[in-house]
Amino acid sequence: MGANYLVQLAAEWYEFQGYFVLRNVKVAGTGKAGGGELDVLAQHPTSGEFVHVEASMDSDSWEKRDKRFRAKFRVGQAHVEAIARGFRKKPVLRQRALLGYARAARRRTLGGGELVLIPGLLHEIIDALSARRLDRRIVPEHLPLLRTLQFVSEYRDDLFARDQLF
């Protein structure tokens, strides 16, 4: 269930930014990589950029995580190359490893992709949503996690004031 939250959050975030988003994409094996499932695959219609997000709530060693994410990203690379064969120019692929249980790490990559810890993603989202007032630019209701974060951003002073806590 935990990784599903991360997948949902990442998918909503990219959809909100205008990407076409697929979740839990089943991928058949190819000559380059085995099959599997991609957590989030998003493509921006204007830039053509692809973003592949793999999410995990594990508490495995960095070595074990690196091996697992490298395999997932290899599958994602092969899949994007296969679906982009008809494109005029080779698409840019950004791969992100999203971790729910990890402390600040000295590393910036994992398995060949960008390492993103949940506090970093939440900061990225809340920073963008804080510029959107509820009464003028509310997040669409089909993005419930982002809408919740927008409410938290709007009412953060009230929510976190010591004298206001239950």
Short mmCIF file of N, CA and C in Angstrom, two decimals:
data_model
loop_
_atom_site.label_atom_id
_atom_site.label_comp_id
_atom_site.label_asym_id
_atom_site.label_seq_id
_atom_site.Cartn_x
_atom_site.Cartn_y
_atom_site.Cartn_z
N MET A 1 0.82 -1.20 0.00
CA MET A 1 0.00 0.00 0.00
C MET A 1 0.86 1.25 0.00
N GLY A 2 1.97 1.25 0.74
CA GLY A 2 2.80 2.44 0.84
C GLY A 2 3.35 2.90 -0.49
N ALA A 3 3.87 1.97 -1.29
CA ALA A 3 4.40 2.36 -2.60
C ALA A 3 3.28 2.88 -3.48
N ASN A 4 2.06 2.36 -3.30
CA ASN A 4 0.94 2.86 -4.08
C ASN A 4 0.70 4.33 -3.81
N TYR A 5 0.89 4.77 -2.56
CA TYR A 5 0.75 6.18 -2.23
C TYR A 5 1.78 6.99 -3.01
N LEU A 6 3.02 6.53 -3.03
CA LEU A 6 4.07 7.25 -3.74
C LEU A 6 3.79 7.28 -5.24
N VAL A 7 3.31 6.16 -5.78
CA VAL A 7 2.96 6.10 -7.20
C VAL A 7 1.83 7.08 -7.50
N GLN A 8 0.81 7.07 -6.66
CA GLN A 8 -0.33 7.98 -6.83
C GLN A 8 0.13 9.44 -6.77
N LEU A 9 0.96 9.77 -5.80
CA LEU A 9 1.44 11.14 -5.64
C LEU A 9 2.25 11.57 -6.86
N ALA A 10 3.18 10.74 -7.29
CA ALA A 10 4.01 11.08 -8.46
C ALA A 10 3.14 11.21 -9.71
N ALA A 11 2.21 10.29 -9.90
CA ALA A 11 1.34 10.35 -11.08
C ALA A 11 0.50 11.62 -11.09
N GLU A 12 -0.08 11.96 -9.94
CA GLU A 12 -0.88 13.19 -9.86
C GLU A 12 -0.01 14.41 -10.15
N TRP A 13 1.20 14.43 -9.62
CA TRP A 13 2.08 15.58 -9.79
C TRP A 13 2.40 15.80 -11.26
N TYR A 14 2.74 14.72 -11.98
CA TYR A 14 3.06 14.88 -13.40
C TYR A 14 1.82 15.20 -14.23
N GLU A 15 0.69 14.61 -13.90
CA GLU A 15 -0.55 14.95 -14.61
C GLU A 15 -0.88 16.43 -14.42
N PHE A 16 -0.73 16.91 -13.20
CA PHE A 16 -1.00 18.31 -12.88
C PHE A 16 -0.11 19.24 -13.71
N GLN A 17 1.10 18.81 -14.00
CA GLN A 17 2.04 19.61 -14.79
C GLN A 17 1.84 19.49 -16.30
N GLY A 18 0.80 18.74 -16.70
CA GLY A 18 0.47 18.65 -18.12
C GLY A 18 1.01 17.44 -18.84
N TYR A 19 1.57 16.49 -18.13
CA TYR A 19 2.07 15.27 -18.75
C TYR A 19 0.92 14.29 -18.97
N PHE A 20 1.06 13.46 -20.01
CA PHE A 20 0.20 12.29 -20.16
C PHE A 20 0.82 11.22 -19.27
N VAL A 21 0.02 10.61 -18.41
CA VAL A 21 0.56 9.72 -17.38
C VAL A 21 -0.05 8.33 -17.46
N LEU A 22 0.81 7.33 -17.39
CA LEU A 22 0.40 5.94 -17.26
C LEU A 22 0.98 5.41 -15.96
N ARG A 23 0.18 4.59 -15.27
CA ARG A 23 0.63 3.99 -14.01
C ARG A 23 0.66 2.48 -14.15
N ASN A 24 1.59 1.87 -13.45
CA ASN A 24 1.68 0.41 -13.41
C ASN A 24 1.65 -0.19 -14.82
N VAL A 25 2.56 0.27 -15.66
CA VAL A 25 2.64 -0.14 -17.05
C VAL A 25 3.31 -1.50 -17.15
N LYS A 26 2.56 -2.49 -17.63
CA LYS A 26 3.11 -3.83 -17.83
C LYS A 26 3.98 -3.81 -19.08
N VAL A 27 5.20 -4.32 -18.96
CA VAL A 27 6.16 -4.27 -20.05
C VAL A 27 6.67 -5.67 -20.32
N ALA A 28 6.58 -6.09 -21.58
CA ALA A 28 7.09 -7.40 -21.96
C ALA A 28 8.61 -7.31 -22.10
N GLY A 29 9.26 -8.43 -21.94
CA GLY A 29 10.71 -8.47 -22.07
C GLY A 29 11.14 -8.18 -23.50
N THR A 30 12.32 -7.59 -23.64
CA THR A 30 12.91 -7.33 -24.95
C THR A 30 14.31 -7.92 -24.94
N GLY A 31 15.01 -7.76 -26.03
CA GLY A 31 16.39 -8.24 -26.09
C GLY A 31 17.29 -7.52 -25.10
N LYS A 32 16.98 -6.26 -24.83
CA LYS A 32 17.82 -5.46 -23.94
C LYS A 32 17.52 -5.68 -22.47
N ALA A 33 16.26 -5.93 -22.16
CA ALA A 33 15.87 -5.98 -20.74
C ALA A 33 14.72 -6.96 -20.56
N GLY A 34 14.59 -7.43 -19.35
CA GLY A 34 13.49 -8.32 -19.03
C GLY A 34 12.19 -7.53 -18.93
N GLY A 35 11.13 -8.24 -18.69
CA GLY A 35 9.83 -7.58 -18.53
C GLY A 35 9.65 -7.08 -17.12
N GLY A 36 8.47 -6.58 -16.87
CA GLY A 36 8.18 -6.07 -15.54
C GLY A 36 7.07 -5.06 -15.57
N GLU A 37 7.09 -4.20 -14.59
CA GLU A 37 6.06 -3.17 -14.47
C GLU A 37 6.74 -1.85 -14.13
N LEU A 38 6.36 -0.81 -14.86
CA LEU A 38 6.87 0.53 -14.59
C LEU A 38 5.84 1.25 -13.74
N ASP A 39 6.27 1.81 -12.61
CA ASP A 39 5.33 2.46 -11.70
C ASP A 39 4.63 3.64 -12.34
N VAL A 40 5.39 4.60 -12.85
CA VAL A 40 4.83 5.78 -13.51
C VAL A 40 5.64 6.07 -14.75
N LEU A 41 4.94 6.25 -15.87
CA LEU A 41 5.58 6.68 -17.10
C LEU A 41 4.78 7.88 -17.60
N ALA A 42 5.45 9.01 -17.72
CA ALA A 42 4.78 10.25 -18.12
C ALA A 42 5.49 10.85 -19.32
N GLN A 43 4.70 11.42 -20.23
CA GLN A 43 5.28 12.11 -21.37
C GLN A 43 4.67 13.49 -21.49
N HIS A 44 5.52 14.49 -21.67
CA HIS A 44 5.03 15.86 -21.85
C HIS A 44 4.74 16.07 -23.33
N PRO A 45 3.52 16.51 -23.67
CA PRO A 45 3.14 16.62 -25.09
C PRO A 45 3.90 17.69 -25.87
N THR A 46 4.38 18.71 -25.19
CA THR A 46 5.09 19.78 -25.89
C THR A 46 6.57 19.49 -26.03
N SER A 47 7.21 19.17 -24.93
CA SER A 47 8.66 18.94 -24.96
C SER A 47 9.01 17.53 -25.44
N GLY A 48 8.07 16.60 -25.31
CA GLY A 48 8.34 15.22 -25.67
C GLY A 48 9.10 14.45 -24.60
N GLU A 49 9.47 15.13 -23.52
CA GLU A 49 10.22 14.49 -22.44
C GLU A 49 9.41 13.35 -21.82
N PHE A 50 10.10 12.26 -21.55
CA PHE A 50 9.52 11.15 -20.80
C PHE A 50 10.08 11.19 -19.39
N VAL A 51 9.26 10.86 -18.42
CA VAL A 51 9.71 10.70 -17.04
C VAL A 51 9.26 9.32 -16.58
N HIS A 52 10.20 8.56 -16.08
CA HIS A 52 9.92 7.23 -15.54
C HIS A 52 10.22 7.28 -14.04
N VAL A 53 9.20 7.05 -13.22
CA VAL A 53 9.36 7.07 -11.77
C VAL A 53 9.16 5.66 -11.23
N GLU A 54 10.09 5.21 -10.44
CA GLU A 54 9.95 3.97 -9.69
C GLU A 54 9.92 4.35 -8.22
N ALA A 55 8.91 3.86 -7.52
CA ALA A 55 8.71 4.23 -6.12
C ALA A 55 8.91 3.02 -5.21
N SER A 56 9.40 3.28 -4.01
CA SER A 56 9.61 2.19 -3.06
C SER A 56 9.52 2.70 -1.63
N MET A 57 8.90 1.88 -0.80
CA MET A 57 8.83 2.15 0.64
C MET A 57 9.73 1.19 1.41
N ASP A 58 10.68 0.55 0.71
CA ASP A 58 11.54 -0.43 1.37
C ASP A 58 12.55 0.24 2.30
N SER A 59 13.17 -0.60 3.11
CA SER A 59 14.27 -0.12 3.97
C SER A 59 15.51 -0.98 3.71
N ASP A 60 15.66 -1.40 2.45
CA ASP A 60 16.79 -2.23 2.05
C ASP A 60 18.10 -1.43 2.07
N SER A 61 19.19 -2.15 1.95
CA SER A 61 20.50 -1.50 1.87
C SER A 61 20.58 -0.72 0.55
N TRP A 62 21.48 0.25 0.52
CA TRP A 62 21.65 1.04 -0.70
C TRP A 62 22.11 0.14 -1.85
N GLU A 63 22.93 -0.85 -1.54
CA GLU A 63 23.42 -1.76 -2.56
C GLU A 63 22.27 -2.55 -3.20
N LYS A 64 21.39 -3.07 -2.35
CA LYS A 64 20.25 -3.84 -2.84
C LYS A 64 19.30 -2.94 -3.64
N ARG A 65 19.06 -1.75 -3.15
CA ARG A 65 18.20 -0.80 -3.86
C ARG A 65 18.79 -0.46 -5.23
N ASP A 66 20.10 -0.20 -5.24
CA ASP A 66 20.76 0.18 -6.48
C ASP A 66 20.57 -0.90 -7.55
N LYS A 67 20.75 -2.13 -7.16
CA LYS A 67 20.60 -3.24 -8.10
C LYS A 67 19.16 -3.32 -8.63
N ARG A 68 18.19 -3.22 -7.74
CA ARG A 68 16.78 -3.32 -8.13
C ARG A 68 16.36 -2.16 -9.04
N PHE A 69 16.74 -0.94 -8.66
CA PHE A 69 16.36 0.22 -9.47
C PHE A 69 17.07 0.21 -10.82
N ARG A 70 18.32 -0.25 -10.85
CA ARG A 70 19.05 -0.32 -12.12
C ARG A 70 18.31 -1.24 -13.09
N ALA A 71 17.83 -2.37 -12.59
CA ALA A 71 17.08 -3.30 -13.45
C ALA A 71 15.77 -2.66 -13.93
N LYS A 72 15.06 -1.99 -13.04
CA LYS A 72 13.80 -1.32 -13.42
C LYS A 72 14.05 -0.23 -14.46
N PHE A 73 15.10 0.55 -14.25
CA PHE A 73 15.39 1.63 -15.19
C PHE A 73 15.85 1.10 -16.55
N ARG A 74 16.52 -0.03 -16.56
CA ARG A 74 16.91 -0.66 -17.83
C ARG A 74 15.66 -1.05 -18.61
N VAL A 75 14.68 -1.63 -17.92
CA VAL A 75 13.41 -2.00 -18.57
C VAL A 75 12.71 -0.74 -19.09
N GLY A 76 12.69 0.30 -18.28
CA GLY A 76 12.06 1.56 -18.69
C GLY A 76 12.72 2.17 -19.91
N GLN A 77 14.04 2.16 -19.94
CA GLN A 77 14.80 2.70 -21.08
C GLN A 77 14.43 1.94 -22.36
N ALA A 78 14.42 0.61 -22.28
CA ALA A 78 14.09 -0.20 -23.45
C ALA A 78 12.65 0.06 -23.90
N HIS A 79 11.73 0.20 -22.96
CA HIS A 79 10.33 0.44 -23.30
C HIS A 79 10.16 1.80 -23.98
N VAL A 80 10.77 2.83 -23.45
CA VAL A 80 10.65 4.16 -24.06
C VAL A 80 11.27 4.17 -25.45
N GLU A 81 12.41 3.51 -25.61
CA GLU A 81 13.03 3.43 -26.93
C GLU A 81 12.10 2.73 -27.92
N ALA A 82 11.42 1.68 -27.46
CA ALA A 82 10.51 0.93 -28.34
C ALA A 82 9.30 1.77 -28.75
N ILE A 83 8.71 2.50 -27.81
CA ILE A 83 7.51 3.27 -28.17
C ILE A 83 7.86 4.57 -28.90
N ALA A 84 9.12 4.98 -28.86
CA ALA A 84 9.52 6.22 -29.51
C ALA A 84 10.20 5.99 -30.86
N ARG A 85 10.12 4.79 -31.37
CA ARG A 85 10.79 4.48 -32.65
C ARG A 85 10.33 5.40 -33.78
N GLY A 86 9.07 5.76 -33.79
CA GLY A 86 8.54 6.60 -34.87
C GLY A 86 8.76 8.09 -34.67
N PHE A 87 9.34 8.47 -33.57
CA PHE A 87 9.56 9.90 -33.29
C PHE A 87 10.68 10.43 -34.19
N ARG A 88 10.57 11.70 -34.56
CA ARG A 88 11.61 12.30 -35.40
C ARG A 88 12.93 12.44 -34.67
N LYS A 89 12.86 12.79 -33.41
CA LYS A 89 14.11 12.88 -32.64
C LYS A 89 14.00 12.02 -31.39
N LYS A 90 15.14 11.57 -30.95
CA LYS A 90 15.18 10.70 -29.77
C LYS A 90 14.67 11.47 -28.55
N PRO A 91 13.72 10.87 -27.83
CA PRO A 91 13.17 11.58 -26.67
C PRO A 91 14.14 11.60 -25.49
N VAL A 92 13.99 12.63 -24.69
CA VAL A 92 14.75 12.73 -23.44
C VAL A 92 14.02 11.88 -22.41
N LEU A 93 14.75 11.05 -21.70
CA LEU A 93 14.17 10.21 -20.65
C LEU A 93 14.80 10.59 -19.32
N ARG A 94 13.96 10.98 -18.40
CA ARG A 94 14.39 11.31 -17.03
C ARG A 94 13.88 10.20 -16.12
N GLN A 95 14.77 9.56 -15.40
CA GLN A 95 14.37 8.47 -14.52
C GLN A 95 14.60 8.89 -13.07
N ARG A 96 13.57 8.64 -12.25
CA ARG A 96 13.62 9.08 -10.85
C ARG A 96 13.28 7.91 -9.93
N ALA A 97 14.12 7.69 -8.93
CA ALA A 97 13.88 6.68 -7.90
C ALA A 97 13.31 7.42 -6.69
N LEU A 98 12.04 7.18 -6.39
CA LEU A 98 11.35 7.87 -5.31
C LEU A 98 11.28 6.96 -4.09
N LEU A 99 11.90 7.39 -2.99
CA LEU A 99 11.94 6.57 -1.78
C LEU A 99 11.14 7.21 -0.66
N GLY A 100 10.34 6.39 -0.01
CA GLY A 100 9.54 6.85 1.11
C GLY A 100 10.27 6.73 2.44
N TYR A 101 11.09 5.69 2.57
CA TYR A 101 11.83 5.47 3.82
C TYR A 101 13.32 5.62 3.55
N ALA A 102 13.81 6.79 3.69
CA ALA A 102 15.25 7.03 3.57
C ALA A 102 15.53 8.40 4.15
N ARG A 103 16.64 8.50 4.78
CA ARG A 103 17.08 9.78 5.33
C ARG A 103 17.94 10.47 4.27
N ALA A 104 18.23 11.72 4.54
CA ALA A 104 19.06 12.48 3.61
C ALA A 104 20.31 11.67 3.27
N ALA A 105 20.52 11.50 2.02
CA ALA A 105 21.65 10.69 1.56
C ALA A 105 22.70 11.57 0.90
N ARG A 106 23.92 11.11 0.98
CA ARG A 106 25.00 11.84 0.30
C ARG A 106 24.93 11.61 -1.20
N ARG A 107 24.25 10.59 -1.58
CA ARG A 107 24.17 10.25 -3.00
C ARG A 107 23.06 11.03 -3.69
N ARG A 108 23.21 11.22 -4.97
CA ARG A 108 22.21 11.94 -5.76
C ARG A 108 21.52 11.03 -6.77
N THR A 109 22.09 9.85 -6.97
CA THR A 109 21.53 8.91 -7.94
C THR A 109 21.31 7.55 -7.28
N LEU A 110 20.46 6.77 -7.92
CA LEU A 110 20.21 5.41 -7.46
C LEU A 110 19.86 4.58 -8.69
N GLY A 111 20.62 3.55 -8.94
CA GLY A 111 20.37 2.69 -10.09
C GLY A 111 20.49 3.38 -11.43
N GLY A 112 21.21 4.49 -11.46
CA GLY A 112 21.37 5.23 -12.70
C GLY A 112 20.35 6.34 -12.88
N GLY A 113 19.38 6.43 -11.98
CA GLY A 113 18.38 7.49 -12.05
C GLY A 113 18.56 8.50 -10.92
N GLU A 114 17.83 9.58 -11.00
CA GLU A 114 17.88 10.62 -9.97
C GLU A 114 17.23 10.11 -8.69
N LEU A 115 17.90 10.27 -7.57
CA LEU A 115 17.34 9.87 -6.28
C LEU A 115 16.47 11.00 -5.73
N VAL A 116 15.22 10.68 -5.43
CA VAL A 116 14.28 11.65 -4.86
C VAL A 116 13.73 11.07 -3.57
N LEU A 117 13.94 11.76 -2.47
CA LEU A 117 13.36 11.34 -1.19
C LEU A 117 12.02 12.04 -1.04
N ILE A 118 11.10 11.42 -0.33
CA ILE A 118 9.75 11.96 -0.22
C ILE A 118 9.73 13.40 0.30
N PRO A 119 10.57 13.79 1.28
CA PRO A 119 10.53 15.20 1.68
C PRO A 119 10.87 16.15 0.52
N GLY A 120 11.77 15.74 -0.35
CA GLY A 120 12.13 16.56 -1.50
C GLY A 120 10.98 16.72 -2.47
N LEU A 121 10.28 15.61 -2.75
CA LEU A 121 9.13 15.69 -3.66
C LEU A 121 8.02 16.53 -3.05
N LEU A 122 7.74 16.33 -1.77
CA LEU A 122 6.71 17.13 -1.11
C LEU A 122 7.06 18.62 -1.14
N HIS A 123 8.32 18.93 -0.93
CA HIS A 123 8.75 20.33 -1.00
C HIS A 123 8.53 20.89 -2.40
N GLU A 124 8.91 20.12 -3.41
CA GLU A 124 8.73 20.53 -4.81
C GLU A 124 7.25 20.83 -5.10
N ILE A 125 6.38 19.95 -4.64
CA ILE A 125 4.95 20.09 -4.89
C ILE A 125 4.37 21.27 -4.11
N ILE A 126 4.64 21.31 -2.81
CA ILE A 126 4.06 22.38 -1.97
C ILE A 126 4.58 23.74 -2.39
N ASP A 127 5.83 23.81 -2.80
CA ASP A 127 6.38 25.07 -3.29
C ASP A 127 5.58 25.58 -4.50
N ALA A 128 5.27 24.69 -5.42
CA ALA A 128 4.50 25.08 -6.60
C ALA A 128 3.05 25.41 -6.24
N LEU A 129 2.46 24.62 -5.34
CA LEU A 129 1.05 24.84 -4.99
C LEU A 129 0.84 26.07 -4.12
N SER A 130 1.86 26.50 -3.41
CA SER A 130 1.70 27.66 -2.53
C SER A 130 1.41 28.94 -3.31
N ALA A 131 1.72 28.94 -4.59
CA ALA A 131 1.44 30.10 -5.44
C ALA A 131 0.01 30.09 -5.98
N ARG A 132 -0.74 29.03 -5.69
CA ARG A 132 -2.11 28.88 -6.20
C ARG A 132 -3.09 29.05 -5.05
N ARG A 133 -3.82 30.13 -5.06
CA ARG A 133 -4.81 30.36 -4.00
C ARG A 133 -6.03 29.47 -4.20
N LEU A 134 -6.54 28.97 -3.10
CA LEU A 134 -7.71 28.08 -3.15
C LEU A 134 -8.91 28.73 -3.82
N ASP A 135 -9.13 29.99 -3.54
CA ASP A 135 -10.33 30.64 -4.06
C ASP A 135 -10.23 31.01 -5.54
N ARG A 136 -9.05 30.90 -6.12
CA ARG A 136 -8.89 31.28 -7.52
C ARG A 136 -8.40 30.15 -8.42
N ARG A 137 -7.54 29.31 -7.88
CA ARG A 137 -6.91 28.28 -8.71
C ARG A 137 -6.79 26.97 -7.95
N ILE A 138 -7.91 26.41 -7.56
CA ILE A 138 -7.90 25.17 -6.79
C ILE A 138 -7.47 24.00 -7.68
N VAL A 139 -6.74 23.10 -7.10
CA VAL A 139 -6.33 21.88 -7.81
C VAL A 139 -7.59 21.08 -8.14
N PRO A 140 -7.69 20.53 -9.34
CA PRO A 140 -8.87 19.75 -9.72
C PRO A 140 -9.14 18.59 -8.76
N GLU A 141 -10.41 18.29 -8.57
CA GLU A 141 -10.79 17.28 -7.57
C GLU A 141 -10.37 15.86 -7.95
N HIS A 142 -10.05 15.61 -9.20
CA HIS A 142 -9.60 14.27 -9.58
C HIS A 142 -8.13 14.02 -9.20
N LEU A 143 -7.51 15.02 -8.55
CA LEU A 143 -6.15 14.88 -8.03
C LEU A 143 -6.19 15.07 -6.51
N PRO A 144 -6.77 14.11 -5.78
CA PRO A 144 -7.04 14.31 -4.35
C PRO A 144 -5.80 14.51 -3.47
N LEU A 145 -4.70 13.87 -3.78
CA LEU A 145 -3.51 14.06 -2.95
C LEU A 145 -2.95 15.47 -3.13
N LEU A 146 -2.91 15.94 -4.37
CA LEU A 146 -2.42 17.30 -4.60
C LEU A 146 -3.36 18.34 -4.02
N ARG A 147 -4.66 18.07 -4.12
CA ARG A 147 -5.62 19.02 -3.56
C ARG A 147 -5.44 19.10 -2.04
N THR A 148 -5.20 17.98 -1.40
CA THR A 148 -4.96 17.97 0.05
C THR A 148 -3.71 18.79 0.37
N LEU A 149 -2.66 18.59 -0.41
CA LEU A 149 -1.43 19.36 -0.17
C LEU A 149 -1.65 20.85 -0.40
N GLN A 150 -2.53 21.20 -1.33
CA GLN A 150 -2.84 22.61 -1.54
C GLN A 150 -3.54 23.19 -0.31
N PHE A 151 -4.47 22.44 0.27
CA PHE A 151 -5.13 22.89 1.50
C PHE A 151 -4.12 23.04 2.63
N VAL A 152 -3.22 22.08 2.77
CA VAL A 152 -2.19 22.16 3.81
C VAL A 152 -1.32 23.40 3.60
N SER A 153 -0.96 23.65 2.35
CA SER A 153 -0.16 24.83 2.04
C SER A 153 -0.91 26.12 2.37
N GLU A 154 -2.17 26.18 2.00
CA GLU A 154 -2.99 27.38 2.24
C GLU A 154 -3.17 27.66 3.73
N TYR A 155 -3.36 26.60 4.50
CA TYR A 155 -3.67 26.77 5.92
C TYR A 155 -2.52 26.37 6.85
N ARG A 156 -1.32 26.35 6.34
CA ARG A 156 -0.17 25.86 7.13
C ARG A 156 0.01 26.63 8.44
N ASP A 157 -0.18 27.94 8.43
CA ASP A 157 -0.01 28.71 9.67
C ASP A 157 -1.01 28.28 10.73
N ASP A 158 -2.26 28.07 10.32
CA ASP A 158 -3.29 27.62 11.26
C ASP A 158 -3.04 26.18 11.71
N LEU A 159 -2.64 25.34 10.79
CA LEU A 159 -2.44 23.93 11.10
C LEU A 159 -1.30 23.68 12.07
N PHE A 160 -0.24 24.45 11.93
CA PHE A 160 0.96 24.17 12.70
C PHE A 160 1.21 25.15 13.83
N ALA A 161 0.25 26.01 14.10
CA ALA A 161 0.37 26.92 15.25
C ALA A 161 0.21 26.10 16.52
N ARG A 162 1.11 26.26 17.45
CA ARG A 162 1.08 25.46 18.69
C ARG A 162 -0.22 25.63 19.46
N ASP A 163 -0.74 26.83 19.53
CA ASP A 163 -1.95 27.05 20.32
C ASP A 163 -3.21 26.56 19.60
N GLN A 164 -3.09 26.15 18.35
CA GLN A 164 -4.24 25.67 17.59
C GLN A 164 -4.34 24.14 17.60
N LEU A 165 -3.33 23.48 18.11
CA LEU A 165 -3.36 22.01 18.09
C LEU A 165 -4.39 21.51 19.10
N PHE A 166 -5.22 20.68 18.67
CA PHE A 166 -6.29 20.04 19.44
C PHE A 166 -6.19 20.39 20.88
#
